[in-house]
CSV table of C-alpha atoms in Angstrom, one decimal:
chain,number,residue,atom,x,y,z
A,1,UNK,CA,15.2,-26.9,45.2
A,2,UNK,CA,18.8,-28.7,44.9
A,3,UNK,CA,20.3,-25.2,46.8
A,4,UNK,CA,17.5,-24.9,49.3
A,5,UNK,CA,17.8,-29.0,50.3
A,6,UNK,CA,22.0,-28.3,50.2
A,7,UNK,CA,22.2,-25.5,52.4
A,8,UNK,CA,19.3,-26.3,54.7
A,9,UNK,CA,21.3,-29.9,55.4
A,10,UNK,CA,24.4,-27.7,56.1
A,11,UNK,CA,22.6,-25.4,58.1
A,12,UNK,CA,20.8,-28.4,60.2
A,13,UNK,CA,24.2,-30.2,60.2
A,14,UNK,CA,25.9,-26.7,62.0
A,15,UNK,CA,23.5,-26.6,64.6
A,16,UNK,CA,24.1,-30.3,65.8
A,17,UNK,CA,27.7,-29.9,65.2
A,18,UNK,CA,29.9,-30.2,69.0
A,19,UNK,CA,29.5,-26.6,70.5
A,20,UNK,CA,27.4,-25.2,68.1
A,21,UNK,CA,25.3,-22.6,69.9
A,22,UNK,CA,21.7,-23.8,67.5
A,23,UNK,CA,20.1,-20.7,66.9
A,24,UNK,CA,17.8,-20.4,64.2
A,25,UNK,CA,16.5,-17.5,63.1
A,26,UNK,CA,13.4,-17.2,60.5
A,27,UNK,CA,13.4,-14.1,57.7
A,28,UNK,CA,10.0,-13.4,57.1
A,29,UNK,CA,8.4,-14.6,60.7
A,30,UNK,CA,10.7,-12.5,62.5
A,31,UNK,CA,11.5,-15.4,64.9
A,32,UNK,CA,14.5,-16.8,66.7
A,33,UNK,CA,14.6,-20.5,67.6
A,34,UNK,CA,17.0,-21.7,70.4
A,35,UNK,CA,17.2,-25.7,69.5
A,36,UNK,CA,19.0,-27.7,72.2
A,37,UNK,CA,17.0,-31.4,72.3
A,38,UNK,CA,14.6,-33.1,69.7
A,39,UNK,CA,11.6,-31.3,71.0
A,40,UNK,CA,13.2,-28.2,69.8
A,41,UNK,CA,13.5,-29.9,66.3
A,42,UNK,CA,9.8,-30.8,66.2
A,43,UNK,CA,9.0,-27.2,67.3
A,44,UNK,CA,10.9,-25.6,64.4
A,45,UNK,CA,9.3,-28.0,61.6
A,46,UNK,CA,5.8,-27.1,63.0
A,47,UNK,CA,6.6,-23.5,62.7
A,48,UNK,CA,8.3,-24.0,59.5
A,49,UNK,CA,5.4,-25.8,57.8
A,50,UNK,CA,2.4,-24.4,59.2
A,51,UNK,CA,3.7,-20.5,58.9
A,52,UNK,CA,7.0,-20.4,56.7
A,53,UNK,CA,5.4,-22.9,53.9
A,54,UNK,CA,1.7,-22.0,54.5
A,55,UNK,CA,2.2,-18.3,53.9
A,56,UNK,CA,5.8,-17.0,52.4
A,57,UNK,CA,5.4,-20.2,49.9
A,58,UNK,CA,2.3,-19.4,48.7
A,59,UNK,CA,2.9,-15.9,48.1
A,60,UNK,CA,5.7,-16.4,46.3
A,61,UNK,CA,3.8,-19.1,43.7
A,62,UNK,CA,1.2,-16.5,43.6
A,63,UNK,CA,3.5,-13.6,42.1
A,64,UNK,CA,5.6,-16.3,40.1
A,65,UNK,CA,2.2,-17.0,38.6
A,66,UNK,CA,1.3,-13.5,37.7
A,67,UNK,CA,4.4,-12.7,36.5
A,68,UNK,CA,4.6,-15.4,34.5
A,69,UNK,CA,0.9,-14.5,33.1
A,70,UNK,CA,1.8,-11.5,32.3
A,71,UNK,CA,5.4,-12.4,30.3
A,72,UNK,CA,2.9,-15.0,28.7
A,73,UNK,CA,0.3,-12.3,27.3
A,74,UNK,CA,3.3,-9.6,26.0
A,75,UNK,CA,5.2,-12.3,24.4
A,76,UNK,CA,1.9,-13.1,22.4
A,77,UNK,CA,1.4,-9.9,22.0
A,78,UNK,CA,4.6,-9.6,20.7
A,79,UNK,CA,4.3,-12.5,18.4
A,80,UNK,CA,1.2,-11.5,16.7
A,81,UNK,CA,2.4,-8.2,15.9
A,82,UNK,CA,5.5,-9.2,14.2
A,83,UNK,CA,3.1,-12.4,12.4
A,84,UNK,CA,0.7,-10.9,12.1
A,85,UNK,CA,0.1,-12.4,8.1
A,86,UNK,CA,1.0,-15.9,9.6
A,87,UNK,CA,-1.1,-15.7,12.4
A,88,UNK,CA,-4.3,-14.1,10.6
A,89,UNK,CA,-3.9,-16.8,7.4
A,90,UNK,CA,-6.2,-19.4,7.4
A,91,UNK,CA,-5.8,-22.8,9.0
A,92,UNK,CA,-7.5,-24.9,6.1
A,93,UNK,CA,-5.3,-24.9,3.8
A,94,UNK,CA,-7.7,-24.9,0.8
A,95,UNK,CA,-9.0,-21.7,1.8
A,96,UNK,CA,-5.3,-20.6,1.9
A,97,UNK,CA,-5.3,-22.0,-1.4
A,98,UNK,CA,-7.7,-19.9,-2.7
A,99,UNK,CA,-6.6,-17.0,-0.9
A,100,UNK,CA,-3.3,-17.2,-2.5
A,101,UNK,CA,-5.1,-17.9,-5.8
A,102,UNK,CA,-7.6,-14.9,-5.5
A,103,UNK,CA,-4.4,-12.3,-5.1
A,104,UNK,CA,-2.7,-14.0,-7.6
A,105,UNK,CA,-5.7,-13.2,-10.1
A,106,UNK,CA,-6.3,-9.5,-9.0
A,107,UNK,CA,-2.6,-8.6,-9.8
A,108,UNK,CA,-3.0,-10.2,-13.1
A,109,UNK,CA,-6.2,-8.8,-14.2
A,110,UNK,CA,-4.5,-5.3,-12.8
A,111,UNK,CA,-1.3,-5.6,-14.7
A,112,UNK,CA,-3.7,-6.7,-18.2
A,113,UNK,CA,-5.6,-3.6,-17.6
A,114,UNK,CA,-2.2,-1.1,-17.1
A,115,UNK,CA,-1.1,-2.7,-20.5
A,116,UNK,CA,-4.7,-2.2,-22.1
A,117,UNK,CA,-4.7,1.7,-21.1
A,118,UNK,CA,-1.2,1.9,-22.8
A,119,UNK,CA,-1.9,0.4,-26.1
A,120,UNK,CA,-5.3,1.9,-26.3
A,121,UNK,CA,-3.1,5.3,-26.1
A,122,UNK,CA,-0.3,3.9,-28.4
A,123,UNK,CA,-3.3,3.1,-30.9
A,124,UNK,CA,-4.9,6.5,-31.2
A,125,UNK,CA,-1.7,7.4,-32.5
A,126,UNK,CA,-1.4,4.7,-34.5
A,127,UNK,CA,-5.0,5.7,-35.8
A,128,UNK,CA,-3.8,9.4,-36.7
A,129,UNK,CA,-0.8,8.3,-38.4
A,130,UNK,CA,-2.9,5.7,-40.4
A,131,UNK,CA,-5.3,8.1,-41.4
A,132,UNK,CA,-3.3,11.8,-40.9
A,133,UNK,CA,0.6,10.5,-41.6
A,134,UNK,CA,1.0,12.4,-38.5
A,135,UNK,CA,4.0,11.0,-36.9
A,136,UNK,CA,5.4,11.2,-40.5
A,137,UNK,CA,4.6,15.5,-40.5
A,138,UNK,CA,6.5,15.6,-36.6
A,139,UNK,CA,9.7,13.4,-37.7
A,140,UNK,CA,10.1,15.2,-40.8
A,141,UNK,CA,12.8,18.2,-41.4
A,142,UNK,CA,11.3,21.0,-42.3
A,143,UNK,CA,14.5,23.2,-42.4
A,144,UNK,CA,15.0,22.2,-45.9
A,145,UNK,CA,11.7,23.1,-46.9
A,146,UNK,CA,9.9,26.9,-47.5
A,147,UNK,CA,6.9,28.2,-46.2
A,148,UNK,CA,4.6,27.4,-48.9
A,149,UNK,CA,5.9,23.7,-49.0
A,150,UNK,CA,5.3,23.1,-45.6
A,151,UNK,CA,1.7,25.1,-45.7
A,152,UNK,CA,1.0,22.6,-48.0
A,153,UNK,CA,1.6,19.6,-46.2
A,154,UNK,CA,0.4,21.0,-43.2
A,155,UNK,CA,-3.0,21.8,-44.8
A,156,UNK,CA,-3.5,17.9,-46.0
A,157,UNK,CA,-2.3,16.2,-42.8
A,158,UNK,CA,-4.6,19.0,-40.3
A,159,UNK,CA,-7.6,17.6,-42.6
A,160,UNK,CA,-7.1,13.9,-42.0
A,161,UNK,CA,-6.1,13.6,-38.5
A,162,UNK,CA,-9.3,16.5,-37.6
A,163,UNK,CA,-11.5,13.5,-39.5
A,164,UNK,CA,-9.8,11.5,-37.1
A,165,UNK,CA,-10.5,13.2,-34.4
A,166,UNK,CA,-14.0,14.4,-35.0
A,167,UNK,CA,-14.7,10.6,-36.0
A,168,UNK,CA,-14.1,9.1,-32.5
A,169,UNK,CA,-13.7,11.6,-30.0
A,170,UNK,CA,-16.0,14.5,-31.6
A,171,UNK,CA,-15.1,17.1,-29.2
A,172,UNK,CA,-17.1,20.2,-28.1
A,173,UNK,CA,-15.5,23.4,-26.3
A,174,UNK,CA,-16.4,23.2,-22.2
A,175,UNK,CA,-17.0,26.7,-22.4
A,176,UNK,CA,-19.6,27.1,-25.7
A,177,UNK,CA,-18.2,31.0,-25.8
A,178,UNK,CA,-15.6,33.2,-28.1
A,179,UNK,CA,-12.3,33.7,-26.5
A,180,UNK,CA,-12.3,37.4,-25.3
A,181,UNK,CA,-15.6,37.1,-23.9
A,182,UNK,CA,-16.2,38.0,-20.0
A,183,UNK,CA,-17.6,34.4,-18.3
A,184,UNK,CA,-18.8,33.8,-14.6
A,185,UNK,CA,-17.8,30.8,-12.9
A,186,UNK,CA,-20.4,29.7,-10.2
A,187,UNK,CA,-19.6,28.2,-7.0
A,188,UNK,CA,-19.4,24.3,-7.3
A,189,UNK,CA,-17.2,23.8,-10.7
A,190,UNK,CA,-15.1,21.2,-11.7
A,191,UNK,CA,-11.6,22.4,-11.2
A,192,UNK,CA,-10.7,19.5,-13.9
A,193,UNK,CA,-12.9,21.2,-16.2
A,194,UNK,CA,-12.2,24.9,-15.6
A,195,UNK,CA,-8.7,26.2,-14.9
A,196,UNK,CA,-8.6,29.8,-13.2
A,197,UNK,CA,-5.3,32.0,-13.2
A,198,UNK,CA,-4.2,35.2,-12.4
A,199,UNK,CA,-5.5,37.0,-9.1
A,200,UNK,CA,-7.6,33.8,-7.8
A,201,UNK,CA,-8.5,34.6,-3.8
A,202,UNK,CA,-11.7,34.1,-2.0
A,203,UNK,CA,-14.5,32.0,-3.0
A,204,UNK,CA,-16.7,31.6,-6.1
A,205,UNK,CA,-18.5,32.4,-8.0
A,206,UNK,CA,-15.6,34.2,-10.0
A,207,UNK,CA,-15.8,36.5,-12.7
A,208,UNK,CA,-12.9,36.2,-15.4
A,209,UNK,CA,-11.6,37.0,-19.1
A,210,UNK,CA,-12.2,33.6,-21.3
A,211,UNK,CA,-8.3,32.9,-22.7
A,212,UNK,CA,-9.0,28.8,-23.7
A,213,UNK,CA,-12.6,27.8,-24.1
A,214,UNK,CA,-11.4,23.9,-23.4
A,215,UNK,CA,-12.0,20.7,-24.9
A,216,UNK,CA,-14.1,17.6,-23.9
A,217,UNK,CA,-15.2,14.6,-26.2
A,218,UNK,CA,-18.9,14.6,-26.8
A,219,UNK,CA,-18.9,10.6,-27.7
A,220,UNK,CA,-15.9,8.1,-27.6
A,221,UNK,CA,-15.4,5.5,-29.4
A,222,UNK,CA,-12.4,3.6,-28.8
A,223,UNK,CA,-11.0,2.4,-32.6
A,224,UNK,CA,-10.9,-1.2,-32.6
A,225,UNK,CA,-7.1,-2.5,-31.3
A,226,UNK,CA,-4.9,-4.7,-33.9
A,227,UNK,CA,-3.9,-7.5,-33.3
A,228,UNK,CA,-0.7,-7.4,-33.0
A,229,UNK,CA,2.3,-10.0,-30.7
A,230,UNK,CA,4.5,-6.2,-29.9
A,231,UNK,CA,1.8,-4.1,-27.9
A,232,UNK,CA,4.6,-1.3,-28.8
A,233,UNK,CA,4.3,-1.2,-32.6
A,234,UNK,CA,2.8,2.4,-33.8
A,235,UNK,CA,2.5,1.8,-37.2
A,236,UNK,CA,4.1,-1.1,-39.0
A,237,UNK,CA,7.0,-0.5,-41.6
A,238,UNK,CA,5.7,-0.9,-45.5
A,239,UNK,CA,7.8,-3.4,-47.8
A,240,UNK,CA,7.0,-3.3,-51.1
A,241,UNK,CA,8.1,-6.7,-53.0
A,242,UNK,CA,9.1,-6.2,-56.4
């Protein structure tokens, strides 16, 4: 507005200047305006502001106006893709609250049940070596010792952890057959349950050589955990006080 009132009062200021020839001549109307005398003024402003103003004026507010409508909706666009988190959080900020709280409780409960699965592991061993001294057998050396030593041994520690074993996981073959024996598989198995090898191609049911009948656990019964502070500890080390 500052340039158009500067160079419009230059412009009007040229055209009553001595010897000035006062042409005008209007982009957008296509017309030339010879002003010599006052009434020539008042003929210009009439043209200006009924067709210059009244038309060229308003179309250019109009696309302004879209333009800016449409800057307005990218630039939100733009600002709820990149906050997205901030713009979808709630505005109360007690449900906020117990947003925050609700996440915070899920990763907790999911971290306590990772560790739970891992000690539960740890303390199946721990039950074998209780009962079978079976970490004992796999850290020994049995380099030093002969065959009949370490049959022995082997014998004693094979009995107790199979008690073990029978005693809380009491497990059954998947496939109730001798090894050797010629078995069908039938379409819909449980690849978890039934591994096939060698020359596998097409679809079942398959017809195959039984090399590993499998194992699953017919009950399980998860030995009760210690209660220990180090979730770590296998089996604790034995100091006998004299």
């Amino acid at each position: 507005m500052g340039a158009g009132i500067y160079f419009g009062l230059k412009k009007t200021a040229l055209l009553f200047a001595p010897g000035a020839d006062g042409i005008v001549t209007i982009p957008g109307i296509n017309a030339t305006i010879t002003i010599q005398s006052l009434a020539d003024v008042a003929h210009f402003l009439d043209m200006v502001t009924t067709q210059y103003i009244a038309c060229i004026v308003v179309c250019i507010v109009l696309v302004f106006l879209v333009s800016g409508l449409i800057l307005w909706g990218i630039l939100k666009l733009s600002a709820a893709s990149l906050f997205g988190t901030a713009v979808s959080m709630p505005a109360d900020p007690k449900a906020r609250e117990r947003g925050e709280s609700a996440k915070k409780k899920d990763y907790v409960e999911k971290r306590l049940e990772q560790e739970r699965q891992k000690r539960l592991f740890l303390h199946f061993i721990s039950v074998l070596q209780r009962e079978g001294r079976l970490l004992d057998f796999f850290a020994e050396e049995l380099s030093v010792y002969d065959d009949e030593q370490i049959g022995a041994a082997v014998r004693s520690i094979q009995e107790d952890c199979r008690k073990s074993v029978n005693k809380y996981l009491a497990p059954v073959p998947v496939i109730d057959k001798e090894e050797g024996d010629v078995v069908d598989v039938d379409l819909g198995f449980d690849p978890n349950a039934i591994k096939l090898t060698g020359n596998v191609s097409g679809e079942p049911p398959f017809r195959g050589v039984l090399r590993h009948r499998g194992w699953k656990a017919a009950k399980n019964e998860v030995p009760k955990l210690s209660d220990v502070q180090d979730s770590s500890i296998i089996a604790p080390a034995e100091v006998e006080v004299e």
